[in-house]
Amino acid sequence: AQSVTQLGSHVSVSEGALVLLRCNYSSSVPPYLFWYVQYPNQGLQLLLKYTTGATLVKGINGFEAEFKKSETSFHLTKPSAHMSDAAEYFCAVIKAQKLVFGTGTRLLVSP
Amino acid sequence: DAGVIQSPRHEVTEMGQEVTLRCKPISGHDYLFWYRQTMMRGLELLIYFNNNVPIDDSGMPEDRFSAKMPNASFSTLKIQPSEPRDSAVYFCASSFDLAGGGYTFGSGTRLTVV
């Protein structure tokens, strides 16, 4: 069973627009949740993570995500997209002590 | 720190040949992971090590794949013999811990088997 589900394989926004990338998790226990970004021809880079404590997590490059237990969601947002944000974004969860990734969402940013 | 270093960046080989991918983790990281990324299957964990000892290799697709970590600063992933379906990007990552998830990834090796 998929542990994290990312809705939308591609998301297109205009520069300056709100970025919203969706991630839902399936877990019977409080999960550890992560967002990673992959720029073309590069490895994955950690954007932010939620383990315990504050449910609104701030990451690098102006991104943030909110853990919502009632909705089993951990959506990634950024108020204003930059061209440099164009990349693939992966939601991930710790499952059986392993980091398991979603299928990824490619963010396209147009001028 | 130079980060996780993988070599080569690109590898093109003929079917049936042996392929060896290399990884140097970040110094002080006790965990090392090998992932494979394909369009069809996404990111899959192949194997991980703790203090140079293989802990979980349940993701290794078949006996043609093997991984070693002879010391804390070096690991290899070997495929012998290689097949076209092994074509993928192989990532190495390292971390201080397991459940924290803050893995540092290398830039990957793009393997093409023709």
Short mmCIF file of C-alpha atoms in Angstrom, two decimals:
data_model
loop_
_atom_site.label_atom_id
_atom_site.label_comp_id
_atom_site.label_asym_id
_atom_site.label_seq_id
_atom_site.Cartn_x
_atom_site.Cartn_y
_atom_site.Cartn_z
CA ALA A 1 0.00 0.00 0.00
CA GLN A 2 1.23 3.45 -0.89
CA SER A 3 2.38 5.32 2.21
CA VAL A 4 2.31 8.75 0.61
CA THR A 5 0.21 9.88 -2.30
CA GLN A 6 1.07 12.94 -4.32
CA LEU A 7 -1.85 14.34 -6.27
CA GLY A 8 -0.87 15.59 -9.69
CA SER A 9 2.23 14.48 -11.53
CA HIS A 10 2.57 18.00 -12.97
CA VAL A 11 1.63 21.39 -11.56
CA SER A 12 1.97 24.57 -13.61
CA VAL A 13 2.03 28.06 -12.11
CA SER A 14 2.98 31.52 -13.24
CA GLU A 15 5.90 33.31 -11.70
CA GLY A 16 4.68 35.11 -8.59
CA ALA A 17 1.71 32.81 -8.08
CA LEU A 18 1.03 30.58 -5.11
CA VAL A 19 2.59 27.13 -5.21
CA LEU A 20 0.58 24.26 -3.72
CA LEU A 21 1.83 20.69 -3.99
CA ARG A 22 -0.35 18.06 -2.39
CA CYS A 23 0.68 15.08 -0.30
CA ASN A 24 -1.50 12.70 1.69
CA TYR A 25 -0.15 9.96 3.88
CA SER A 26 -1.49 6.69 5.20
CA SER A 27 -0.28 5.84 8.63
CA SER A 28 -1.77 4.45 11.80
CA VAL A 29 0.82 6.20 13.92
CA PRO A 30 2.06 9.78 13.85
CA PRO A 31 4.36 9.84 10.87
CA TYR A 32 7.65 11.52 10.18
CA LEU A 33 7.09 13.42 6.93
CA PHE A 34 9.45 15.08 4.50
CA TRP A 35 9.59 17.09 1.32
CA TYR A 36 12.56 16.78 -1.01
CA VAL A 37 13.33 18.71 -4.20
CA GLN A 38 15.21 17.39 -7.22
CA TYR A 39 16.60 19.82 -9.77
CA PRO A 40 17.43 18.48 -13.24
CA ASN A 41 20.36 16.08 -13.28
CA GLN A 42 20.90 16.43 -9.56
CA GLY A 43 20.27 14.43 -6.42
CA LEU A 44 17.49 15.06 -3.95
CA GLN A 45 17.74 17.88 -1.43
CA LEU A 46 15.79 18.07 1.81
CA LEU A 47 13.37 21.01 1.83
CA LEU A 48 11.77 20.44 5.21
CA LYS A 49 10.61 17.79 7.63
CA TYR A 50 7.99 17.20 10.27
CA THR A 51 8.73 14.94 13.21
CA THR A 52 6.99 16.28 16.28
CA GLY A 53 5.93 19.63 17.68
CA ALA A 54 4.75 22.57 15.61
CA THR A 55 2.57 21.46 12.73
CA LEU A 56 3.61 24.31 10.45
CA VAL A 57 7.11 23.61 9.25
CA LYS A 58 9.27 26.13 7.44
CA GLY A 59 11.93 25.01 5.05
CA ILE A 60 14.49 26.38 2.68
CA ASN A 61 13.82 28.65 -0.28
CA GLY A 62 10.61 30.04 1.25
CA PHE A 63 8.71 26.76 1.28
CA GLU A 64 6.57 25.57 4.15
CA ALA A 65 4.27 22.67 4.87
CA GLU A 66 1.52 22.04 7.37
CA PHE A 67 0.88 18.70 9.01
CA LYS A 68 -2.88 18.14 9.31
CA LYS A 69 -3.69 14.95 11.14
CA SER A 70 -7.44 15.26 10.57
CA GLU A 71 -6.87 15.38 6.82
CA THR A 72 -3.81 13.07 6.78
CA SER A 73 -2.12 15.71 4.68
CA PHE A 74 1.24 17.44 4.45
CA HIS A 75 0.88 19.87 1.57
CA LEU A 76 3.81 22.02 0.45
CA THR A 77 3.27 25.71 -0.23
CA LYS A 78 5.16 28.81 -1.27
CA PRO A 79 3.47 32.21 -1.51
CA SER A 80 5.22 33.36 -4.67
CA ALA A 81 6.82 31.10 -7.24
CA HIS A 82 10.18 31.88 -8.80
CA MET A 83 11.48 30.51 -12.06
CA SER A 84 14.20 28.80 -10.07
CA ASP A 85 11.57 26.70 -8.25
CA ALA A 86 11.00 24.61 -11.36
CA ALA A 87 11.94 21.11 -10.29
CA GLU A 88 10.48 17.81 -9.15
CA TYR A 89 9.20 17.60 -5.60
CA PHE A 90 8.88 14.42 -3.58
CA CYS A 91 6.91 13.81 -0.44
CA ALA A 92 8.32 11.06 1.76
CA VAL A 93 7.54 9.21 4.96
CA ILE A 94 9.43 6.94 7.30
CA LYS A 95 7.90 3.48 6.99
CA ALA A 96 9.41 0.48 8.81
CA GLN A 97 12.47 2.64 9.45
CA LYS A 98 12.94 3.33 5.76
CA LEU A 99 12.42 6.56 3.85
CA VAL A 100 9.70 5.87 1.29
CA PHE A 101 9.04 8.41 -1.45
CA GLY A 102 5.92 9.39 -3.32
CA THR A 103 5.80 9.41 -7.08
CA GLY A 104 6.80 13.05 -7.34
CA THR A 105 5.24 16.24 -8.71
CA ARG A 106 6.95 18.23 -11.40
CA LEU A 107 6.52 21.97 -10.87
CA LEU A 108 6.55 24.08 -14.01
CA VAL A 109 6.91 27.86 -13.63
CA SER A 110 6.09 30.13 -16.53
CA PRO A 111 7.09 33.79 -16.87
CA ASP B 1 32.27 19.00 3.31
CA ALA B 2 31.99 18.02 -0.34
CA GLY B 3 28.79 16.10 0.25
CA VAL B 4 28.07 12.60 -0.96
CA ILE B 5 30.25 11.83 -3.94
CA GLN B 6 29.25 9.32 -6.58
CA SER B 7 31.17 8.08 -9.56
CA PRO B 8 30.87 7.82 -12.42
CA ARG B 9 28.16 10.38 -13.28
CA HIS B 10 27.28 8.51 -16.44
CA GLU B 11 27.90 4.93 -17.46
CA VAL B 12 27.03 3.29 -20.73
CA THR B 13 27.67 -0.42 -20.97
CA GLU B 14 26.70 -3.37 -23.07
CA MET B 15 24.33 -6.01 -21.86
CA GLY B 16 26.14 -8.75 -20.00
CA GLN B 17 28.96 -6.56 -18.77
CA GLU B 18 29.78 -5.93 -15.12
CA VAL B 19 29.05 -2.47 -13.79
CA THR B 20 30.38 -0.98 -10.56
CA LEU B 21 28.99 2.20 -9.06
CA ARG B 22 30.88 4.00 -6.32
CA CYS B 23 29.94 6.19 -3.40
CA LYS B 24 31.76 8.20 -0.77
CA PRO B 25 29.43 9.21 2.06
CA ILE B 26 29.73 12.25 4.27
CA SER B 27 32.26 11.74 7.01
CA GLY B 28 30.60 10.89 10.30
CA HIS B 29 27.38 9.63 8.78
CA ASP B 30 26.65 6.15 10.12
CA TYR B 31 24.05 5.21 7.52
CA LEU B 32 24.46 4.74 3.80
CA PHE B 33 21.63 4.07 1.35
CA TRP B 34 21.45 3.03 -2.30
CA TYR B 35 18.35 4.11 -4.22
CA ARG B 36 17.32 3.53 -7.82
CA GLN B 37 15.14 5.96 -9.78
CA THR B 38 13.19 5.01 -12.88
CA MET B 39 10.20 6.53 -14.61
CA MET B 40 8.15 3.40 -14.07
CA ARG B 41 8.94 2.65 -10.45
CA GLY B 42 10.05 5.99 -9.04
CA LEU B 43 12.57 6.00 -6.19
CA GLU B 44 13.23 2.60 -4.69
CA LEU B 45 15.46 1.79 -1.74
CA LEU B 46 17.77 -1.05 -2.72
CA ILE B 47 19.88 -1.54 0.39
CA TYR B 48 21.19 0.32 3.39
CA PHE B 49 24.16 -0.02 5.71
CA ASN B 50 24.73 0.95 9.31
CA ASN B 51 28.33 1.30 10.41
CA ASN B 52 29.43 -0.52 7.25
CA VAL B 53 27.14 -3.51 7.90
CA PRO B 54 24.31 -4.27 5.46
CA ILE B 55 21.08 -4.07 7.42
CA ASP B 56 18.30 -4.43 4.87
CA ASP B 57 18.80 -5.61 1.31
CA SER B 58 15.18 -6.52 0.65
CA GLY B 59 15.00 -3.97 -2.13
CA MET B 60 17.80 -5.52 -4.18
CA PRO B 61 15.99 -6.73 -7.30
CA GLU B 62 17.88 -9.99 -7.83
CA ASP B 63 21.13 -11.81 -7.31
CA ARG B 64 22.78 -9.90 -10.11
CA PHE B 65 22.94 -6.95 -7.73
CA SER B 66 25.40 -6.79 -4.84
CA ALA B 67 26.61 -4.00 -2.57
CA LYS B 68 29.55 -3.68 -0.24
CA MET B 69 30.87 -1.17 2.23
CA PRO B 70 34.44 -2.13 3.10
CA ASN B 71 34.98 0.95 5.24
CA ALA B 72 33.17 4.04 6.49
CA SER B 73 34.18 6.15 3.53
CA PHE B 74 33.40 3.91 0.56
CA SER B 75 30.63 1.77 -0.85
CA THR B 76 30.03 0.01 -4.15
CA LEU B 77 26.98 -1.27 -5.96
CA LYS B 78 27.75 -3.92 -8.52
CA ILE B 79 25.56 -5.36 -11.23
CA GLN B 80 26.76 -8.52 -12.93
CA PRO B 81 25.70 -9.26 -15.57
CA SER B 82 23.92 -6.07 -16.51
CA GLU B 83 20.66 -6.03 -18.47
CA PRO B 84 18.85 -3.23 -20.35
CA ARG B 85 16.15 -3.14 -17.67
CA ASP B 86 18.80 -2.05 -15.17
CA SER B 87 19.02 1.30 -16.93
CA ALA B 88 18.20 3.92 -14.31
CA VAL B 89 19.69 6.62 -12.13
CA TYR B 90 21.30 5.19 -9.03
CA PHE B 91 21.61 7.42 -5.99
CA CYS B 92 23.70 7.03 -2.91
CA ALA B 93 22.68 8.86 0.27
CA SER B 94 24.06 9.08 3.78
CA SER B 95 22.69 10.18 7.13
CA PHE B 96 23.43 10.51 10.83
CA ASP B 97 20.35 8.52 11.71
CA LEU B 98 17.70 6.32 10.22
CA ALA B 99 14.34 7.65 11.24
CA GLY B 100 15.19 11.32 11.01
CA GLY B 101 15.01 11.16 7.25
CA GLY B 102 17.42 14.00 6.67
CA TYR B 103 19.41 12.10 4.10
CA THR B 104 22.05 13.79 1.96
CA PHE B 105 21.97 12.51 -1.58
CA GLY B 106 24.73 12.33 -4.14
CA SER B 107 24.23 13.56 -7.69
CA GLY B 108 23.59 10.06 -8.94
CA THR B 109 24.97 7.76 -11.61
CA ARG B 110 22.96 7.51 -14.80
CA LEU B 111 23.36 3.95 -16.05
CA THR B 112 22.44 2.97 -19.57
CA VAL B 113 22.69 -0.67 -20.57
CA VAL B 114 22.46 -1.24 -24.32
#
